[in-house]
Amino acid sequence: MAGLFESAGDGGAAIALEEVEASILRSFEVQMLELIGPGPAGLGDDPLAALFAEGPSSPPADPALARLFPDAYGGPDGPSGPEEVAAAGEFRRYTELDLRARKRDDALAVIRSLDALGGSGGVLQASAEDCRHWLGGLNDLRLTLGARLEVSEDDEDLYELDDEDPRKPLVMAYLWFGALQESLLEAMAG
């Protein structure tokens, strides 16, 4: 898998993707949509109802979701003490639904741009706005895989896994998504 983003000017980027690469990216983004879940039911198209909708006040139990939707207060292990727990819950209650919606929008934008390739691969042209969605979508994929693989700052052994290790395909995807993300940032800047 050699396709990386290159600058297309005006903050946009382009990437040549083989059919298998586009298929892998699309599959992971569809799984991201499933992980994030649908928006709150019963809001319909009522913007006022959406404005006053409240999200959960406690962090998700799933480590991948907890990584995507971390507590806003406290250290790496979450809030400590009743004041921080209450503040984190209040913050989550009013922000998580918007954050989930943004992550859904990012994943859907990536899927739609991959679908525009027609399932056969090719050169994907991304506008500056599309690049922001791609950047968010790739970041969410990396965070999720990192949580699933329990990646830490000291995980040099990820680069040295045996081919028989069942984590190897996910590690390869994790590293590839990181390379895509880095090349996209460089393309957007250049």
mmCIF file of N, CA and C in Angstrom, residues 27-164:
data_model
loop_
_atom_site.group_PDB
_atom_site.id
_atom_site.type_symbol
_atom_site.label_atom_id
_atom_site.label_comp_id
_atom_site.label_asym_id
_atom_site.label_seq_id
_atom_site.Cartn_x
_atom_site.Cartn_y
_atom_site.Cartn_z
ATOM 1 N N SER A 27 -14.384 0.175 4.612
ATOM 2 C CA SER A 27 -14.823 -0.797 5.600
ATOM 3 C C SER A 27 -14.577 -0.288 7.021
ATOM 4 N N PHE A 28 -13.415 0.272 7.270
ATOM 5 C CA PHE A 28 -13.120 0.794 8.605
ATOM 6 C C PHE A 28 -14.026 1.973 8.950
ATOM 7 N N GLU A 29 -14.313 2.842 7.979
ATOM 8 C CA GLU A 29 -15.186 3.992 8.266
ATOM 9 C C GLU A 29 -16.628 3.542 8.522
ATOM 10 N N VAL A 30 -17.083 2.515 7.812
ATOM 11 C CA VAL A 30 -18.418 1.977 8.081
ATOM 12 C C VAL A 30 -18.468 1.410 9.499
ATOM 13 N N GLN A 31 -17.415 0.711 9.891
ATOM 14 C CA GLN A 31 -17.355 0.193 11.262
ATOM 15 C C GLN A 31 -17.320 1.329 12.278
ATOM 16 N N MET A 32 -16.670 2.449 11.912
ATOM 17 C CA MET A 32 -16.644 3.615 12.800
ATOM 18 C C MET A 32 -18.059 4.142 13.000
ATOM 19 N N LEU A 33 -18.834 4.223 11.929
ATOM 20 C CA LEU A 33 -20.224 4.664 12.045
ATOM 21 C C LEU A 33 -21.012 3.754 12.976
ATOM 22 N N GLU A 34 -20.798 2.457 12.858
ATOM 23 C CA GLU A 34 -21.484 1.501 13.722
ATOM 24 C C GLU A 34 -21.064 1.674 15.175
ATOM 25 N N LEU A 35 -19.779 1.940 15.406
ATOM 26 C CA LEU A 35 -19.273 2.120 16.763
ATOM 27 C C LEU A 35 -19.853 3.395 17.397
ATOM 28 N N ILE A 36 -19.860 4.478 16.648
ATOM 29 C CA ILE A 36 -20.356 5.756 17.167
ATOM 30 C C ILE A 36 -21.852 5.692 17.415
ATOM 31 N N GLY A 37 -22.553 5.006 16.545
ATOM 32 C CA GLY A 37 -23.992 4.844 16.700
ATOM 33 C C GLY A 37 -24.771 5.976 16.056
ATOM 34 N N PRO A 38 -26.073 5.766 15.936
ATOM 35 C CA PRO A 38 -26.919 6.794 15.324
ATOM 36 C C PRO A 38 -27.100 7.978 16.271
ATOM 37 N N GLY A 39 -27.615 9.051 15.726
ATOM 38 C CA GLY A 39 -27.922 10.216 16.551
ATOM 39 C C GLY A 39 -29.104 9.921 17.453
ATOM 40 N N PRO A 40 -29.407 10.841 18.358
ATOM 41 C CA PRO A 40 -30.528 10.625 19.274
ATOM 42 C C PRO A 40 -31.848 10.521 18.519
ATOM 43 N N ALA A 41 -32.673 9.597 18.939
ATOM 44 C CA ALA A 41 -33.968 9.373 18.286
ATOM 45 C C ALA A 41 -34.965 10.434 18.726
ATOM 46 N N GLY A 42 -35.913 10.709 17.849
ATOM 47 C CA GLY A 42 -37.008 11.590 18.198
ATOM 48 C C GLY A 42 -36.751 13.066 17.987
ATOM 49 N N LEU A 43 -35.545 13.450 17.522
ATOM 50 C CA LEU A 43 -35.283 14.868 17.317
ATOM 51 C C LEU A 43 -35.763 15.333 15.949
ATOM 52 N N GLY A 44 -35.792 14.429 14.983
ATOM 53 C CA GLY A 44 -36.218 14.792 13.634
ATOM 54 C C GLY A 44 -35.393 15.940 13.094
ATOM 55 N N ASP A 45 -36.052 16.853 12.416
ATOM 56 C CA ASP A 45 -35.369 18.011 11.847
ATOM 57 C C ASP A 45 -35.595 19.269 12.675
ATOM 58 N N ASP A 46 -36.001 19.114 13.914
ATOM 59 C CA ASP A 46 -36.285 20.251 14.778
ATOM 60 C C ASP A 46 -34.982 20.791 15.364
ATOM 61 N N PRO A 47 -34.486 21.929 14.862
ATOM 62 C CA PRO A 47 -33.208 22.453 15.361
ATOM 63 C C PRO A 47 -33.268 22.872 16.831
ATOM 64 N N LEU A 48 -34.438 23.302 17.294
ATOM 65 C CA LEU A 48 -34.569 23.694 18.693
ATOM 66 C C LEU A 48 -34.453 22.481 19.610
ATOM 67 N N ALA A 49 -35.074 21.378 19.209
ATOM 68 C CA ALA A 49 -34.968 20.141 19.996
ATOM 69 C C ALA A 49 -33.523 19.658 20.024
ATOM 70 N N ALA A 50 -32.844 19.760 18.872
ATOM 71 C CA ALA A 50 -31.449 19.339 18.810
ATOM 72 C C ALA A 50 -30.576 20.220 19.702
ATOM 73 N N LEU A 51 -30.888 21.510 19.755
ATOM 74 C CA LEU A 51 -30.113 22.444 20.571
ATOM 75 C C LEU A 51 -30.201 22.104 22.058
ATOM 76 N N PHE A 52 -31.354 21.646 22.508
ATOM 77 C CA PHE A 52 -31.550 21.362 23.925
ATOM 78 C C PHE A 52 -31.430 19.876 24.273
ATOM 79 N N ALA A 53 -31.054 19.059 23.306
ATOM 80 C CA ALA A 53 -30.880 17.633 23.576
ATOM 81 C C ALA A 53 -29.680 17.439 24.505
ATOM 82 N N GLU A 54 -29.818 16.518 25.404
ATOM 83 C CA GLU A 54 -28.745 16.235 26.348
ATOM 84 C C GLU A 54 -28.181 14.848 26.096
ATOM 85 N N GLY A 55 -26.881 14.764 26.196
ATOM 86 C CA GLY A 55 -26.200 13.499 26.016
ATOM 87 C C GLY A 55 -25.983 12.794 27.336
ATOM 88 N N PRO A 56 -25.184 11.749 27.308
ATOM 89 C CA PRO A 56 -24.898 10.994 28.535
ATOM 90 C C PRO A 56 -24.038 11.825 29.489
ATOM 91 N N SER A 57 -24.093 11.481 30.758
ATOM 92 C CA SER A 57 -23.276 12.197 31.735
ATOM 93 C C SER A 57 -22.145 11.336 32.290
ATOM 94 N N SER A 58 -22.055 10.098 31.829
ATOM 95 C CA SER A 58 -20.951 9.237 32.271
ATOM 96 C C SER A 58 -20.193 8.746 31.049
ATOM 97 N N PRO A 59 -18.904 8.462 31.214
ATOM 98 C CA PRO A 59 -18.091 8.026 30.073
ATOM 99 C C PRO A 59 -18.513 6.652 29.575
ATOM 100 N N PRO A 60 -18.268 6.381 28.282
ATOM 101 C CA PRO A 60 -18.601 5.061 27.741
ATOM 102 C C PRO A 60 -17.760 3.966 28.395
ATOM 103 N N ALA A 61 -18.326 2.774 28.509
ATOM 104 C CA ALA A 61 -17.598 1.640 29.082
ATOM 105 C C ALA A 61 -16.591 1.061 28.082
ATOM 106 N N ASP A 62 -16.895 1.141 26.791
ATOM 107 C CA ASP A 62 -16.009 0.623 25.753
ATOM 108 C C ASP A 62 -14.745 1.485 25.698
ATOM 109 N N PRO A 63 -13.549 0.889 25.844
ATOM 110 C CA PRO A 63 -12.311 1.673 25.840
ATOM 111 C C PRO A 63 -12.109 2.485 24.552
ATOM 112 N N ALA A 64 -12.549 1.962 23.414
ATOM 113 C CA ALA A 64 -12.393 2.701 22.160
ATOM 114 C C ALA A 64 -13.288 3.942 22.163
ATOM 115 N N LEU A 65 -14.527 3.800 22.610
ATOM 116 C CA LEU A 65 -15.420 4.954 22.699
ATOM 117 C C LEU A 65 -14.936 5.937 23.763
ATOM 118 N N ALA A 66 -14.403 5.422 24.856
ATOM 119 C CA ALA A 66 -13.862 6.297 25.894
ATOM 120 C C ALA A 66 -12.685 7.098 25.349
ATOM 121 N N ARG A 67 -11.936 6.516 24.417
ATOM 122 C CA ARG A 67 -10.811 7.233 23.791
ATOM 123 C C ARG A 67 -11.319 8.282 22.815
ATOM 124 N N LEU A 68 -12.405 7.974 22.111
ATOM 125 C CA LEU A 68 -12.990 8.936 21.174
ATOM 126 C C LEU A 68 -13.715 10.066 21.900
ATOM 127 N N PHE A 69 -14.270 9.760 23.074
ATOM 128 C CA PHE A 69 -15.047 10.728 23.848
ATOM 129 C C PHE A 69 -14.500 10.793 25.275
ATOM 130 N N PRO A 70 -13.289 11.342 25.439
ATOM 131 C CA PRO A 70 -12.661 11.347 26.767
ATOM 132 C C PRO A 70 -13.309 12.364 27.708
ATOM 133 N N ASP A 71 -13.023 12.189 28.985
ATOM 134 C CA ASP A 71 -13.482 13.156 29.977
ATOM 135 C C ASP A 71 -12.734 14.468 29.782
ATOM 136 N N ALA A 72 -13.425 15.572 29.970
ATOM 137 C CA ALA A 72 -12.814 16.893 29.797
ATOM 138 C C ALA A 72 -12.069 17.350 31.049
ATOM 139 N N TYR A 73 -12.282 16.673 32.151
ATOM 140 C CA TYR A 73 -11.649 17.065 33.406
ATOM 141 C C TYR A 73 -10.909 15.872 33.983
ATOM 142 N N GLY A 74 -9.833 16.167 34.692
ATOM 143 C CA GLY A 74 -9.058 15.109 35.317
ATOM 144 C C GLY A 74 -7.834 14.760 34.504
ATOM 145 N N GLY A 75 -7.087 13.819 35.005
ATOM 146 C CA GLY A 75 -5.864 13.388 34.350
ATOM 147 C C GLY A 75 -6.110 12.250 33.379
ATOM 148 N N PRO A 76 -5.050 11.551 33.018
ATOM 149 C CA PRO A 76 -5.170 10.443 32.069
ATOM 150 C C PRO A 76 -6.096 9.331 32.542
ATOM 151 N N ASP A 77 -6.250 9.205 33.854
ATOM 152 C CA ASP A 77 -7.127 8.170 34.401
ATOM 153 C C ASP A 77 -8.534 8.683 34.674
ATOM 154 N N GLY A 78 -8.837 9.865 34.160
ATOM 155 C CA GLY A 78 -10.165 10.429 34.354
ATOM 156 C C GLY A 78 -10.222 11.348 35.544
ATOM 157 N N PRO A 79 -11.414 11.849 35.828
ATOM 158 C CA PRO A 79 -11.561 12.793 36.935
ATOM 159 C C PRO A 79 -11.351 12.121 38.285
ATOM 160 N N SER A 80 -10.808 12.899 39.203
ATOM 161 C CA SER A 80 -10.645 12.392 40.567
ATOM 162 C C SER A 80 -11.336 13.380 41.503
ATOM 163 N N GLY A 81 -12.059 12.862 42.387
ATOM 164 C CA GLY A 81 -12.787 13.709 43.324
ATOM 165 C C GLY A 81 -14.171 14.043 42.808
ATOM 166 N N PRO A 82 -15.087 14.267 43.721
ATOM 167 C CA PRO A 82 -16.489 14.480 43.341
ATOM 168 C C PRO A 82 -16.710 15.726 42.474
ATOM 169 N N GLU A 83 -15.935 16.793 42.687
ATOM 170 C CA GLU A 83 -16.119 18.006 41.892
ATOM 171 C C GLU A 83 -15.739 17.770 40.435
ATOM 172 N N GLU A 84 -14.603 17.096 40.210
ATOM 173 C CA GLU A 84 -14.180 16.809 38.844
ATOM 174 C C GLU A 84 -15.135 15.841 38.157
ATOM 175 N N VAL A 85 -15.616 14.848 38.875
ATOM 176 C CA VAL A 85 -16.570 13.892 38.305
ATOM 177 C C VAL A 85 -17.845 14.618 37.882
ATOM 178 N N ALA A 86 -18.340 15.508 38.732
ATOM 179 C CA ALA A 86 -19.561 16.263 38.410
ATOM 180 C C ALA A 86 -19.326 17.185 37.215
ATOM 181 N N ALA A 87 -18.192 17.872 37.189
ATOM 182 C CA ALA A 87 -17.887 18.783 36.081
ATOM 183 C C ALA A 87 -17.722 18.011 34.777
ATOM 184 N N ALA A 88 -17.052 16.870 34.817
ATOM 185 C CA ALA A 88 -16.867 16.053 33.622
ATOM 186 C C ALA A 88 -18.210 15.549 33.101
ATOM 187 N N GLY A 89 -19.084 15.130 33.997
ATOM 188 C CA GLY A 89 -20.407 14.661 33.606
ATOM 189 C C GLY A 89 -21.246 15.756 32.980
ATOM 190 N N GLU A 90 -21.193 16.945 33.560
ATOM 191 C CA GLU A 90 -21.942 18.085 33.029
ATOM 192 C C GLU A 90 -21.417 18.463 31.642
ATOM 193 N N PHE A 91 -20.100 18.515 31.500
ATOM 194 C CA PHE A 91 -19.499 18.859 30.203
ATOM 195 C C PHE A 91 -19.897 17.835 29.144
ATOM 196 N N ARG A 92 -19.801 16.555 29.493
ATOM 197 C CA ARG A 92 -20.146 15.480 28.565
ATOM 198 C C ARG A 92 -21.622 15.577 28.162
ATOM 199 N N ARG A 93 -22.473 15.863 29.103
ATOM 200 C CA ARG A 93 -23.908 15.919 28.856
ATOM 201 C C ARG A 93 -24.257 16.937 27.770
ATOM 202 N N TYR A 94 -23.515 18.041 27.735
ATOM 203 C CA TYR A 94 -23.839 19.099 26.785
ATOM 204 C C TYR A 94 -22.975 19.094 25.527
ATOM 205 N N THR A 95 -21.950 18.260 25.459
ATOM 206 C CA THR A 95 -21.065 18.297 24.290
ATOM 207 C C THR A 95 -20.973 16.993 23.506
ATOM 208 N N GLU A 96 -21.248 15.857 24.141
ATOM 209 C CA GLU A 96 -20.986 14.581 23.471
ATOM 210 C C GLU A 96 -21.849 14.363 22.234
ATOM 211 N N LEU A 97 -23.097 14.787 22.259
ATOM 212 C CA LEU A 97 -23.942 14.588 21.078
ATOM 213 C C LEU A 97 -23.393 15.328 19.867
ATOM 214 N N ASP A 98 -22.900 16.553 20.069
ATOM 215 C CA ASP A 98 -22.297 17.306 18.964
ATOM 216 C C ASP A 98 -21.020 16.640 18.475
ATOM 217 N N LEU A 99 -20.223 16.159 19.405
ATOM 218 C CA LEU A 99 -18.981 15.492 19.036
ATOM 219 C C LEU A 99 -19.269 14.209 18.257
ATOM 220 N N ARG A 100 -20.246 13.460 18.688
ATOM 221 C CA ARG A 100 -20.644 12.250 17.957
ATOM 222 C C ARG A 100 -21.138 12.606 16.557
ATOM 223 N N ALA A 101 -21.913 13.668 16.440
ATOM 224 C CA ALA A 101 -22.423 14.095 15.128
ATOM 225 C C ALA A 101 -21.271 14.488 14.208
ATOM 226 N N ARG A 102 -20.283 15.188 14.739
ATOM 227 C CA ARG A 102 -19.125 15.580 13.920
ATOM 228 C C ARG A 102 -18.349 14.355 13.454
ATOM 229 N N LYS A 103 -18.173 13.390 14.345
ATOM 230 C CA LYS A 103 -17.454 12.176 13.967
ATOM 231 C C LYS A 103 -18.235 11.371 12.928
ATOM 232 N N ARG A 104 -19.552 11.353 13.045
ATOM 233 C CA ARG A 104 -20.382 10.705 12.015
ATOM 234 C C ARG A 104 -20.241 11.430 10.683
ATOM 235 N N ASP A 105 -20.266 12.760 10.725
ATOM 236 C CA ASP A 105 -20.107 13.553 9.494
ATOM 237 C C ASP A 105 -18.762 13.276 8.834
ATOM 238 N N ASP A 106 -17.703 13.185 9.634
ATOM 239 C CA ASP A 106 -16.375 12.899 9.090
ATOM 240 C C ASP A 106 -16.352 11.533 8.403
ATOM 241 N N ALA A 107 -16.870 10.525 9.086
ATOM 242 C CA ALA A 107 -16.878 9.172 8.523
ATOM 243 C C ALA A 107 -17.722 9.120 7.250
ATOM 244 N N LEU A 108 -18.881 9.751 7.267
ATOM 245 C CA LEU A 108 -19.741 9.762 6.073
ATOM 246 C C LEU A 108 -19.091 10.487 4.907
ATOM 247 N N ALA A 109 -18.390 11.579 5.179
ATOM 248 C CA ALA A 109 -17.712 12.314 4.112
ATOM 249 C C ALA A 109 -16.619 11.457 3.470
ATOM 250 N N VAL A 110 -15.887 10.720 4.289
ATOM 251 C CA VAL A 110 -14.843 9.833 3.752
ATOM 252 C C VAL A 110 -15.482 8.731 2.908
ATOM 253 N N ILE A 111 -16.541 8.130 3.418
ATOM 254 C CA ILE A 111 -17.229 7.062 2.683
ATOM 255 C C ILE A 111 -17.747 7.578 1.351
ATOM 256 N N ARG A 112 -18.361 8.742 1.357
ATOM 257 C CA ARG A 112 -18.907 9.309 0.116
ATOM 258 C C ARG A 112 -17.811 9.607 -0.899
ATOM 259 N N SER A 113 -16.689 10.118 -0.435
ATOM 260 C CA SER A 113 -15.609 10.407 -1.385
ATOM 261 C C SER A 113 -15.002 9.118 -1.934
ATOM 262 N N LEU A 114 -14.952 8.076 -1.121
ATOM 263 C CA LEU A 114 -14.468 6.780 -1.613
ATOM 264 C C LEU A 114 -15.479 6.177 -2.583
ATOM 265 N N ASP A 115 -16.766 6.319 -2.291
ATOM 266 C CA ASP A 115 -17.810 5.818 -3.188
ATOM 267 C C ASP A 115 -17.766 6.516 -4.544
ATOM 268 N N ALA A 116 -17.341 7.789 -4.551
ATOM 269 C CA ALA A 116 -17.254 8.538 -5.810
ATOM 270 C C ALA A 116 -16.200 7.951 -6.751
ATOM 271 N N LEU A 117 -15.287 7.163 -6.196
ATOM 272 C CA LEU A 117 -14.294 6.491 -7.047
ATOM 273 C C LEU A 117 -14.918 5.340 -7.833
ATOM 274 N N GLY A 118 -16.110 4.946 -7.477
ATOM 275 C CA GLY A 118 -16.814 3.899 -8.208
ATOM 276 C C GLY A 118 -16.389 2.490 -7.876
ATOM 277 N N GLY A 119 -15.705 2.297 -6.765
ATOM 278 C CA GLY A 119 -15.343 0.947 -6.346
ATOM 279 C C GLY A 119 -14.172 0.339 -7.094
ATOM 280 N N SER A 120 -13.512 1.124 -7.939
ATOM 281 C CA SER A 120 -12.400 0.544 -8.698
ATOM 282 C C SER A 120 -11.070 1.206 -8.393
ATOM 283 N N GLY A 121 -11.030 2.060 -7.399
ATOM 284 C CA GLY A 121 -9.799 2.775 -7.107
ATOM 285 C C GLY A 121 -9.628 3.931 -8.075
ATOM 286 N N GLY A 122 -8.550 4.655 -7.921
ATOM 287 C CA GLY A 122 -8.271 5.796 -8.774
ATOM 288 C C GLY A 122 -7.722 6.939 -7.953
ATOM 289 N N VAL A 123 -7.721 8.121 -8.550
ATOM 290 C CA VAL A 123 -7.200 9.305 -7.870
ATOM 291 C C VAL A 123 -8.356 10.041 -7.217
ATOM 292 N N LEU A 124 -8.272 10.184 -5.926
ATOM 293 C CA LEU A 124 -9.284 10.886 -5.154
ATOM 294 C C LEU A 124 -8.819 12.323 -4.962
ATOM 295 N N GLN A 125 -9.639 13.270 -5.381
ATOM 296 C CA GLN A 125 -9.362 14.699 -5.205
ATOM 297 C C GLN A 125 -10.188 15.188 -4.021
ATOM 298 N N ALA A 126 -9.542 15.787 -3.045
ATOM 299 C CA ALA A 126 -10.238 16.271 -1.852
ATOM 300 C C ALA A 126 -10.047 17.778 -1.726
ATOM 301 N N SER A 127 -11.161 18.490 -1.591
ATOM 302 C CA SER A 127 -11.111 19.934 -1.351
ATOM 303 C C SER A 127 -10.583 20.173 0.062
ATOM 304 N N ALA A 128 -10.364 21.452 0.386
ATOM 305 C CA ALA A 128 -9.895 21.780 1.737
ATOM 306 C C ALA A 128 -10.897 21.305 2.785
ATOM 307 N N GLU A 129 -12.188 21.478 2.520
ATOM 308 C CA GLU A 129 -13.210 21.007 3.470
ATOM 309 C C GLU A 129 -13.199 19.485 3.571
ATOM 310 N N ASP A 130 -13.090 18.804 2.430
ATOM 311 C CA ASP A 130 -13.009 17.341 2.442
ATOM 312 C C ASP A 130 -11.796 16.873 3.242
ATOM 313 N N CYS A 131 -10.690 17.592 3.112
ATOM 314 C CA CYS A 131 -9.471 17.217 3.839
ATOM 315 C C CYS A 131 -9.682 17.270 5.344
ATOM 316 N N ARG A 132 -10.432 18.267 5.811
ATOM 317 C CA ARG A 132 -10.710 18.351 7.254
ATOM 318 C C ARG A 132 -11.528 17.132 7.711
ATOM 319 N N HIS A 133 -12.487 16.721 6.887
ATOM 320 C CA HIS A 133 -13.250 15.509 7.230
ATOM 321 C C HIS A 133 -12.341 14.276 7.217
ATOM 322 N N TRP A 134 -11.489 14.176 6.199
ATOM 323 C CA TRP A 134 -10.573 13.050 6.115
ATOM 324 C C TRP A 134 -9.637 13.027 7.325
ATOM 325 N N LEU A 135 -9.140 14.197 7.703
ATOM 326 C CA LEU A 135 -8.237 14.273 8.847
ATOM 327 C C LEU A 135 -8.935 13.789 10.114
ATOM 328 N N GLY A 136 -10.167 14.235 10.336
ATOM 329 C CA GLY A 136 -10.932 13.777 11.495
ATOM 330 C C GLY A 136 -11.227 12.289 11.426
ATOM 331 N N GLY A 137 -11.624 11.804 10.243
ATOM 332 C CA GLY A 137 -11.934 10.389 10.076
ATOM 333 C C GLY A 137 -10.723 9.500 10.318
ATOM 334 N N LEU A 138 -9.567 9.892 9.767
ATOM 335 C CA LEU A 138 -8.343 9.105 9.976
ATOM 336 C C LEU A 138 -7.917 9.138 11.438
ATOM 337 N N ASN A 139 -8.050 10.299 12.080
ATOM 338 C CA ASN A 139 -7.695 10.407 13.488
ATOM 339 C C ASN A 139 -8.569 9.488 14.334
ATOM 340 N N ASP A 140 -9.874 9.475 14.056
ATOM 341 C CA ASP A 140 -10.780 8.605 14.807
ATOM 342 C C ASP A 140 -10.433 7.133 14.608
ATOM 343 N N LEU A 141 -10.075 6.755 13.380
ATOM 344 C CA LEU A 141 -9.673 5.362 13.127
ATOM 345 C C LEU A 141 -8.431 5.003 13.926
ATOM 346 N N ARG A 142 -7.446 5.894 13.936
ATOM 347 C CA ARG A 142 -6.212 5.625 14.686
ATOM 348 C C ARG A 142 -6.471 5.536 16.185
ATOM 349 N N LEU A 143 -7.286 6.448 16.710
ATOM 350 C CA LEU A 143 -7.591 6.402 18.142
ATOM 351 C C LEU A 143 -8.295 5.101 18.513
ATOM 352 N N THR A 144 -9.242 4.699 17.672
ATOM 353 C CA THR A 144 -9.993 3.471 17.941
ATOM 354 C C THR A 144 -9.092 2.244 17.879
ATOM 355 N N LEU A 145 -8.301 2.147 16.824
ATOM 356 C CA LEU A 145 -7.390 0.995 16.718
ATOM 357 C C LEU A 145 -6.357 1.019 17.835
ATOM 358 N N GLY A 146 -5.859 2.196 18.170
ATOM 359 C CA GLY A 146 -4.902 2.298 19.271
ATOM 360 C C GLY A 146 -5.494 1.802 20.575
ATOM 361 N N ALA A 147 -6.762 2.124 20.824
ATOM 362 C CA ALA A 147 -7.428 1.637 22.038
ATOM 363 C C ALA A 147 -7.621 0.129 21.974
ATOM 364 N N ARG A 148 -8.050 -0.376 20.828
ATOM 365 C CA ARG A 148 -8.277 -1.823 20.687
ATOM 366 C C ARG A 148 -6.972 -2.610 20.839
ATOM 367 N N LEU A 149 -5.872 -2.039 20.322
ATOM 368 C CA LEU A 149 -4.571 -2.707 20.398
ATOM 369 C C LEU A 149 -3.830 -2.388 21.701
ATOM 370 N N GLU A 150 -4.422 -1.506 22.513
ATOM 371 C CA GLU A 150 -3.808 -1.053 23.763
ATOM 372 C C GLU A 150 -2.411 -0.482 23.523
ATOM 373 N N VAL A 151 -2.319 0.385 22.507
ATOM 374 C CA VAL A 151 -1.049 1.011 22.143
ATOM 375 C C VAL A 151 -0.661 2.021 23.210
ATOM 376 N N SER A 152 0.623 2.009 23.580
ATOM 377 C CA SER A 152 1.152 3.001 24.506
ATOM 378 C C SER A 152 2.335 3.692 23.829
ATOM 379 N N GLU A 153 2.849 4.719 24.482
ATOM 380 C CA GLU A 153 3.974 5.461 23.911
ATOM 381 C C GLU A 153 5.215 4.591 23.759
ATOM 382 N N ASP A 154 5.319 3.557 24.533
ATOM 383 C CA ASP A 154 6.514 2.722 24.536
ATOM 384 C C ASP A 154 6.371 1.453 23.700
ATOM 385 N N ASP A 155 5.411 1.403 22.800
ATOM 386 C CA ASP A 155 5.133 0.173 22.054
ATOM 387 C C ASP A 155 5.989 0.036 20.797
ATOM 388 N N GLU A 156 7.264 -0.162 20.981
ATOM 389 C CA GLU A 156 8.157 -0.414 19.851
ATOM 390 C C GLU A 156 7.944 -1.812 19.280
ATOM 391 N N ASP A 157 7.394 -2.731 20.082
ATOM 392 C CA ASP A 157 7.208 -4.100 19.619
ATOM 393 C C ASP A 157 6.135 -4.215 18.535
ATOM 394 N N LEU A 158 5.320 -3.179 18.338
ATOM 395 C CA LEU A 158 4.323 -3.223 17.270
ATOM 396 C C LEU A 158 4.979 -3.336 15.898
ATOM 397 N N TYR A 159 6.191 -2.800 15.778
ATOM 398 C CA TYR A 159 6.907 -2.838 14.510
ATOM 399 C C TYR A 159 7.576 -4.182 14.266
ATOM 400 N N GLU A 160 7.588 -5.036 15.277
ATOM 401 C CA GLU A 160 8.314 -6.297 15.179
ATOM 402 C C GLU A 160 7.427 -7.513 15.407
ATOM 403 N N LEU A 161 6.134 -7.407 15.119
ATOM 404 C CA LEU A 161 5.234 -8.536 15.315
ATOM 405 C C LEU A 161 5.512 -9.641 14.293
ATOM 406 N N ASP A 162 5.374 -10.873 14.750
ATOM 407 C CA ASP A 162 5.472 -12.007 13.831
ATOM 408 C C ASP A 162 4.275 -11.988 12.889
ATOM 409 N N ASP A 163 4.449 -12.558 11.718
ATOM 410 C CA ASP A 163 3.358 -12.602 10.745
ATOM 411 C C ASP A 163 2.177 -13.424 11.256
ATOM 412 N N GLU A 164 2.410 -14.327 12.183
ATOM 413 C CA GLU A 164 1.341 -15.167 12.720
ATOM 414 C C GLU A 164 0.551 -14.477 13.829
#
